[in-house]
Short mmCIF file of C-alpha atoms in Angstrom, two decimals:
data_model
loop_
_atom_site.label_atom_id
_atom_site.label_comp_id
_atom_site.label_asym_id
_atom_site.label_seq_id
_atom_site.Cartn_x
_atom_site.Cartn_y
_atom_site.Cartn_z
CA MET A 9 74.03 115.62 166.61
CA LYS A 10 74.65 119.59 166.47
CA THR A 11 73.03 121.46 164.04
CA PRO A 12 75.26 124.10 162.29
CA ASP A 13 74.73 127.14 164.64
CA GLU A 14 76.18 125.20 167.19
CA ILE A 15 78.86 123.83 165.30
CA PHE A 16 79.60 127.25 164.22
CA ASP A 17 79.84 128.39 167.90
CA ILE A 18 81.65 125.85 168.81
CA LEU A 19 84.09 126.65 166.12
CA LYS A 20 83.85 130.29 167.04
CA ASN A 21 84.95 129.85 171.48
CA ASN A 22 87.84 128.04 170.53
CA PHE A 23 88.85 129.89 166.96
CA ASN A 24 87.76 133.01 167.17
CA ASP A 25 89.23 135.02 164.07
CA ASP A 26 90.12 132.53 162.38
CA VAL A 27 86.07 131.39 161.62
CA ILE A 28 84.75 134.12 159.80
CA GLY A 29 81.03 133.87 159.49
CA ILE A 30 78.12 131.38 158.76
CA GLU A 31 76.32 131.65 155.56
CA LYS A 32 72.70 130.41 155.34
CA GLU A 33 70.57 132.41 153.39
CA GLN A 34 71.65 129.80 150.19
CA PRO A 35 69.57 126.84 148.89
CA THR A 36 72.67 124.76 150.13
CA GLU A 37 73.44 123.39 153.99
CA PRO A 38 74.85 126.08 155.96
CA ILE A 39 78.13 127.25 154.89
CA ILE A 40 80.99 128.29 157.97
CA PHE A 41 83.57 130.93 156.54
CA VAL A 42 87.22 129.57 157.59
CA ASN A 43 90.56 131.46 157.15
CA PRO A 44 92.61 129.37 154.66
CA SER A 45 95.99 129.57 156.98
CA ALA A 46 93.60 127.95 159.92
CA ILE A 47 92.00 125.51 157.71
CA ASN A 48 94.33 122.61 159.44
CA LYS A 49 93.65 123.65 162.86
CA VAL A 50 89.88 123.65 161.96
CA CYS A 51 89.58 120.91 160.80
CA LEU A 52 91.98 118.95 163.57
CA PHE A 53 89.56 120.47 166.17
CA LEU A 54 86.41 118.93 164.39
CA ARG A 55 87.61 115.67 164.12
CA ASP A 56 88.95 115.81 167.47
CA ASN A 57 86.24 116.81 169.50
CA GLU A 58 84.14 114.77 171.38
CA GLU A 59 81.20 116.58 170.89
CA LEU A 60 81.77 117.00 167.25
CA LYS A 61 83.57 113.77 166.13
CA PHE A 62 83.89 114.79 162.08
CA ASP A 63 85.58 111.58 161.48
CA SER A 64 84.63 111.43 157.45
CA LEU A 65 85.87 114.32 154.89
CA MET A 66 83.19 113.46 151.83
CA ASN A 67 84.24 115.77 149.57
CA LEU A 68 86.80 118.19 148.77
CA SER A 69 86.98 120.86 145.67
CA GLY A 70 88.30 123.83 144.77
CA VAL A 71 86.20 126.35 143.38
CA ASP A 72 85.93 129.12 141.15
CA ASP A 73 84.64 132.59 142.02
CA ALA A 74 85.37 134.25 139.09
CA ASN A 75 84.14 137.49 140.67
CA GLY A 76 87.67 139.98 139.81
CA GLU A 77 87.78 141.96 137.52
CA LYS A 78 87.38 140.62 133.59
CA VAL A 79 90.57 142.55 131.26
CA LYS A 80 91.21 142.05 127.99
CA ASP A 81 94.00 140.05 127.20
CA ASN A 82 96.83 140.94 124.02
CA ASP A 83 94.85 138.08 122.48
CA GLY A 84 91.31 140.08 122.96
CA SER A 85 90.48 136.97 125.04
CA GLU A 86 89.08 137.64 128.69
CA ILE A 87 90.99 136.91 131.82
CA ILE A 88 90.13 137.70 135.17
CA LYS A 89 92.21 139.94 137.74
CA GLY A 90 92.10 139.35 141.06
CA GLY A 91 88.62 137.47 143.02
CA THR A 92 89.23 134.34 144.67
CA LEU A 93 89.69 131.18 144.33
CA SER A 94 87.21 128.40 147.09
CA VAL A 95 87.96 125.56 148.57
CA TYR A 96 84.83 123.40 149.96
CA TYR A 97 84.98 120.97 153.02
CA HIS A 98 81.56 118.79 153.25
CA LEU A 99 82.32 116.94 156.28
CA TYR A 100 80.25 114.06 158.29
CA SER A 101 80.50 112.62 161.52
CA ILE A 102 79.20 108.79 161.53
CA LYS A 103 79.34 108.56 164.73
CA TYR A 104 77.32 111.60 165.42
CA LYS A 105 75.12 111.63 162.27
CA HIS A 106 75.53 115.11 161.59
CA LYS A 107 77.41 117.32 159.34
CA ILE A 108 78.72 120.28 158.11
CA THR A 109 80.25 122.26 155.13
CA LEU A 110 83.37 124.76 155.29
CA LYS A 111 84.46 126.93 152.65
CA THR A 112 87.65 128.78 152.72
CA SER A 113 88.85 131.51 150.37
CA THR A 114 92.65 132.55 148.88
CA SER A 115 93.68 135.21 146.64
CA ARG A 116 93.56 133.73 142.68
CA GLU A 117 97.02 135.46 142.50
CA GLU A 118 98.09 133.30 144.90
CA PRO A 119 95.93 130.39 145.89
CA ARG A 120 97.86 129.22 149.21
CA VAL A 121 95.44 126.86 151.68
CA GLU A 122 96.51 125.01 154.59
CA SER A 123 96.86 121.20 153.94
CA VAL A 124 94.07 119.04 155.58
CA GLU A 125 95.68 115.63 154.14
CA SER A 126 97.16 115.35 157.93
CA VAL A 127 93.78 115.44 159.40
CA TRP A 128 91.78 113.12 157.13
CA LYS A 129 93.92 110.94 154.20
CA THR A 130 91.64 110.98 152.30
CA ALA A 131 92.29 115.11 151.66
CA ASN A 132 95.41 113.87 149.77
CA TRP A 133 93.67 112.98 145.97
CA HIS A 134 91.04 115.38 146.89
CA GLU A 135 93.40 118.20 147.05
CA ARG A 136 95.80 116.99 143.87
CA GLU A 137 92.70 117.30 141.69
CA ALA A 138 92.23 120.75 143.19
CA TYR A 139 95.70 121.75 142.53
CA ASP A 140 95.31 120.39 138.83
CA MET A 141 92.21 121.67 138.04
CA PHE A 142 92.38 125.06 139.61
CA GLY A 143 95.89 125.47 140.68
CA ILE A 144 95.41 126.26 144.56
CA ILE A 145 98.39 125.54 146.39
CA PHE A 146 97.93 123.04 149.58
CA ASN A 147 100.71 124.00 151.79
CA ASN A 148 102.61 121.25 153.78
CA HIS A 149 100.67 118.75 151.41
CA PRO A 150 103.21 115.17 151.01
CA ASP A 151 102.74 114.78 147.39
CA LEU A 152 101.02 118.12 145.55
CA ARG A 153 101.52 117.12 141.66
CA ARG A 154 99.29 116.60 139.28
CA ILE A 155 96.91 113.57 139.27
CA LEU A 156 94.23 114.32 136.31
CA MET A 157 95.76 115.90 134.04
CA PRO A 158 99.20 115.14 131.75
CA TYR A 159 102.21 115.64 134.41
CA ASP A 160 104.16 117.83 131.95
CA TRP A 161 100.92 120.14 130.99
CA GLU A 162 102.17 123.36 130.88
CA ALA A 163 98.84 125.57 129.61
CA GLY A 164 97.65 126.14 132.81
CA TYR A 165 94.65 124.81 135.27
CA PRO A 166 91.52 123.56 133.29
CA LEU A 167 88.85 124.30 135.58
CA ARG A 168 89.65 128.00 135.69
CA LYS A 169 87.32 130.56 134.00
CA ASP A 170 89.45 132.35 132.00
CA TYR A 171 91.39 129.14 130.81
CA LYS A 172 92.43 128.95 127.40
CA ASN A 173 92.91 125.33 125.94
CA PRO A 174 96.38 125.24 124.13
CA GLU A 175 96.55 124.59 119.96
CA PHE A 176 99.03 121.40 120.34
CA TYR A 177 100.24 118.60 123.18
CA GLN A 178 103.36 116.97 122.44
CA GLY A 179 102.55 117.68 118.65
CA MET A 180 99.09 116.24 118.52
CA LYS A 181 96.09 119.15 117.55
CA VAL A 182 93.92 120.06 120.46
CA PRO A 183 91.03 121.78 119.31
CA TYR A 184 88.78 120.25 117.29
CA MET B 29 88.84 82.65 97.65
CA GLY B 30 90.45 79.79 95.61
CA ILE B 31 91.84 77.90 98.18
CA LEU B 32 89.13 74.79 98.39
CA ASP B 33 87.79 75.20 95.18
CA LYS B 34 90.28 74.60 92.90
CA GLU B 35 91.26 71.17 94.22
CA PHE B 36 93.28 68.19 93.06
CA SER B 37 91.57 64.77 92.73
CA ASP B 38 94.18 63.45 95.19
CA GLY B 39 92.72 65.87 98.10
CA ASN B 40 96.04 66.81 100.25
CA ILE B 41 97.01 69.83 97.26
CA VAL B 42 94.92 72.89 96.77
CA ILE B 43 96.24 75.80 94.73
CA THR B 44 95.98 79.41 95.75
CA LYS B 45 97.65 82.48 95.55
CA VAL B 46 100.09 83.28 98.59
CA GLU B 47 98.51 86.47 98.78
CA ASP B 48 94.82 85.20 99.40
CA LEU B 49 96.66 82.34 101.98
CA PHE B 50 98.05 84.66 103.65
CA ASN B 51 94.76 87.08 103.42
CA TRP B 52 92.76 84.24 104.46
CA ALA B 53 95.08 83.04 107.73
CA ARG B 54 95.00 86.84 108.75
CA LEU B 55 91.60 87.69 108.37
CA SER B 56 90.51 85.09 110.11
CA SER B 57 92.43 84.83 113.63
CA ILE B 58 92.45 88.55 114.44
CA TRP B 59 94.38 88.57 118.08
CA GLN B 60 92.92 92.08 119.76
CA LEU B 61 95.21 93.85 122.22
CA GLY B 62 93.73 93.13 125.63
CA PHE B 63 92.76 97.06 126.06
CA GLY B 64 89.76 99.10 126.87
CA LEU B 65 89.10 102.82 127.61
CA ALA B 66 85.57 103.93 128.74
CA CYS B 67 82.54 102.71 128.58
CA CYS B 68 83.18 101.28 124.70
CA ALA B 69 85.20 98.88 126.59
CA ILE B 70 82.10 97.11 128.40
CA GLU B 71 80.19 96.42 125.02
CA MET B 72 83.17 95.36 123.45
CA MET B 73 83.57 92.44 126.25
CA ALA B 74 79.92 92.32 125.91
CA THR B 75 80.78 91.92 122.53
CA SER B 76 84.02 88.84 123.36
CA ALA B 77 81.48 87.22 125.72
CA SER B 78 80.05 84.02 125.10
CA HIS B 79 76.23 86.07 123.40
CA TYR B 80 77.66 87.89 120.48
CA ASP B 81 81.00 85.38 120.78
CA PHE B 82 84.25 87.10 119.33
CA ASP B 83 85.84 84.12 119.35
CA ARG B 84 83.95 82.71 116.45
CA PHE B 85 85.69 85.28 114.30
CA GLY B 86 88.79 84.50 115.61
CA VAL B 87 89.29 87.07 117.85
CA ILE B 88 90.90 86.80 120.82
CA PRO B 89 92.31 89.25 123.19
CA ARG B 90 96.07 88.71 123.62
CA ASN B 91 97.73 90.71 126.96
CA THR B 92 100.62 92.02 125.26
CA PRO B 93 101.20 94.26 121.86
CA ARG B 94 103.72 91.76 120.49
CA GLN B 95 101.51 89.26 120.12
CA ALA B 96 98.56 91.20 118.95
CA ASP B 97 97.16 91.84 115.50
CA ALA B 98 94.65 94.36 116.11
CA ILE B 99 93.70 96.93 118.80
CA ILE B 100 90.27 97.82 119.07
CA ILE B 101 89.75 101.86 120.43
CA SER B 102 87.23 101.46 122.57
CA GLY B 103 86.71 104.69 124.47
CA THR B 104 87.45 108.17 124.62
CA VAL B 105 91.15 108.87 124.23
CA THR B 106 92.13 111.70 126.40
CA LEU B 107 95.67 113.34 125.49
CA LYS B 108 97.32 111.49 128.35
CA MET B 109 96.48 108.36 126.67
CA ALA B 110 97.31 108.97 123.45
CA THR B 111 100.64 109.54 124.26
CA ARG B 112 100.03 105.85 125.91
CA ILE B 113 98.30 104.59 122.68
CA LYS B 114 100.83 104.96 120.09
CA ARG B 115 103.63 103.86 122.12
CA LEU B 116 101.02 100.44 122.43
CA TYR B 117 100.83 100.57 118.34
CA GLU B 118 104.33 100.98 117.71
CA GLN B 119 105.02 97.98 120.21
CA MET B 120 102.31 96.31 117.69
CA PRO B 121 104.24 93.84 115.32
CA GLU B 122 103.37 94.25 110.97
CA PRO B 123 100.44 93.74 110.06
CA LYS B 124 98.59 95.60 112.26
CA TYR B 125 95.09 97.09 112.25
CA ILE B 126 93.20 99.58 113.69
CA ILE B 127 89.40 99.35 114.73
CA SER B 128 88.22 102.47 115.79
CA MET B 129 84.90 102.05 118.46
CA GLY B 130 82.36 104.58 119.13
CA SER B 131 81.86 108.44 118.66
CA CYS B 132 85.27 109.50 121.09
CA ALA B 133 87.90 107.50 119.47
CA ASN B 134 86.16 108.41 116.34
CA CYS B 135 86.33 112.52 116.19
CA GLY B 136 85.74 113.42 120.39
CA GLY B 137 82.47 112.55 120.30
CA PRO B 138 80.32 114.49 123.46
CA TYR B 139 83.76 116.37 124.04
CA TRP B 140 84.55 117.77 120.68
CA ASN B 141 84.24 121.33 122.39
CA HIS B 142 84.74 121.75 125.92
CA GLY B 143 86.91 118.55 126.02
CA TYR B 144 90.40 120.05 127.31
CA HIS B 145 91.97 116.65 127.73
CA VAL B 146 90.14 114.78 125.00
CA LEU B 147 92.15 113.78 121.58
CA LYS B 148 89.60 114.81 118.84
CA GLY B 149 90.03 111.77 117.33
CA VAL B 150 92.65 108.72 117.85
CA ASP B 151 93.35 109.11 113.56
CA ARG B 152 95.31 112.16 114.78
CA VAL B 153 97.76 110.03 116.31
CA ILE B 154 97.62 106.20 114.90
CA PRO B 155 96.54 105.50 111.26
CA VAL B 156 92.42 104.09 112.09
CA ASP B 157 91.26 100.71 109.55
CA VAL B 158 87.80 100.95 110.71
CA TYR B 159 85.85 103.54 112.28
CA VAL B 160 82.29 102.40 114.39
CA PRO B 161 80.04 104.60 114.91
CA GLY B 162 77.83 105.00 118.04
CA CYS B 163 77.87 106.13 121.51
CA PRO B 164 78.18 103.24 122.67
CA PRO B 165 78.00 100.99 119.36
CA ARG B 166 75.75 97.70 120.38
CA PRO B 167 77.83 94.75 119.64
CA GLU B 168 75.90 94.28 116.25
CA ALA B 169 78.01 97.52 115.00
CA LEU B 170 81.04 96.24 116.55
CA LEU B 171 81.20 93.34 115.06
CA GLU B 172 79.74 94.36 111.53
CA GLY B 173 83.09 96.74 111.73
CA LEU B 174 85.69 93.49 112.24
CA LEU B 175 83.56 91.96 108.97
CA LYS B 176 84.33 95.22 107.10
CA LEU B 177 87.67 94.92 109.01
CA GLN B 178 88.03 91.15 107.63
CA GLU B 179 86.91 92.18 104.06
CA LYS B 180 89.28 95.23 104.19
CA ILE B 181 92.25 91.92 105.02
CA ARG B 182 90.84 90.07 102.14
CA HIS B 183 91.67 92.66 98.96
CA GLU B 184 95.18 93.33 100.55
CA SER B 185 98.16 93.02 98.43
CA LEU B 186 101.89 91.72 99.32
CA THR B 187 103.10 93.86 97.03
CA LYS B 188 101.71 96.57 96.07
CA LYS B 189 100.95 99.62 99.13
CA GLN B 190 97.21 100.19 100.53
CA ALA B 191 96.27 103.60 101.15
#
């Protein structure tokens, strides 16, 4: 069993700049920041390393940090320019009974994160959900389609903070 | 109803109106489409089960819309599901009836404001006969809704189109 600090040190020694830092000043468990273009390599290492053996991806979720600049749209509604979208990974080792949280942040305008589907198959649907709700594109995902919303949903990504619901979908009125 | 009270002495002949006979036959065997959407479906299944026994009103689930008379919209209708519900409804033969069960199917329920994925009332895509309020409605409420539907069918006219 390893503490988050020990796990962070192991990662830092192996990945250097791709592992950005560790955040401990919050009520949750410590979070390790990782570069979005290296997350698949970091995750593969976490899974296969003999001391770590993170064999379970408990959860993968997208988050809209909404930390960009809030500007008024043409129709007066607020939209967010710039800032980041994030993906959180909650890992658990059944063998060693330790866990860790990873976070990776990507730009709101071009949100691209490497897929970890090849590391844990669980990630397949989780990443599809993050894509469906936040529009985060997972590079090298085998089947990146919407999973909850209709396939022909064109109004955007519903869990983004500046999402606007459409008036109609396939002739059906959407607002109350 | 007029079927049993106008009996001849012979006993094998009854006189009634075609309308009454048809309506009586229809309301006594409302076969519902075996179809559930959310937590209301659990309550609907409880209504079908032995304790409340939907079958005593002639309601049995059919597994194809081609053989169903009624569809109980039991749960949240998402926009994705709404297109499928419309297709199921269109596949049912006339006469067909719809019971909207629970707040979600009636008007969107708790999703009325922020439910980006929810159709705010199934009556936006298909015509509803009976609305059953509740979240979810108890089996007694659904039975009441069925009795209301039976009452509606009892007074239907073959020639005059009902509103």
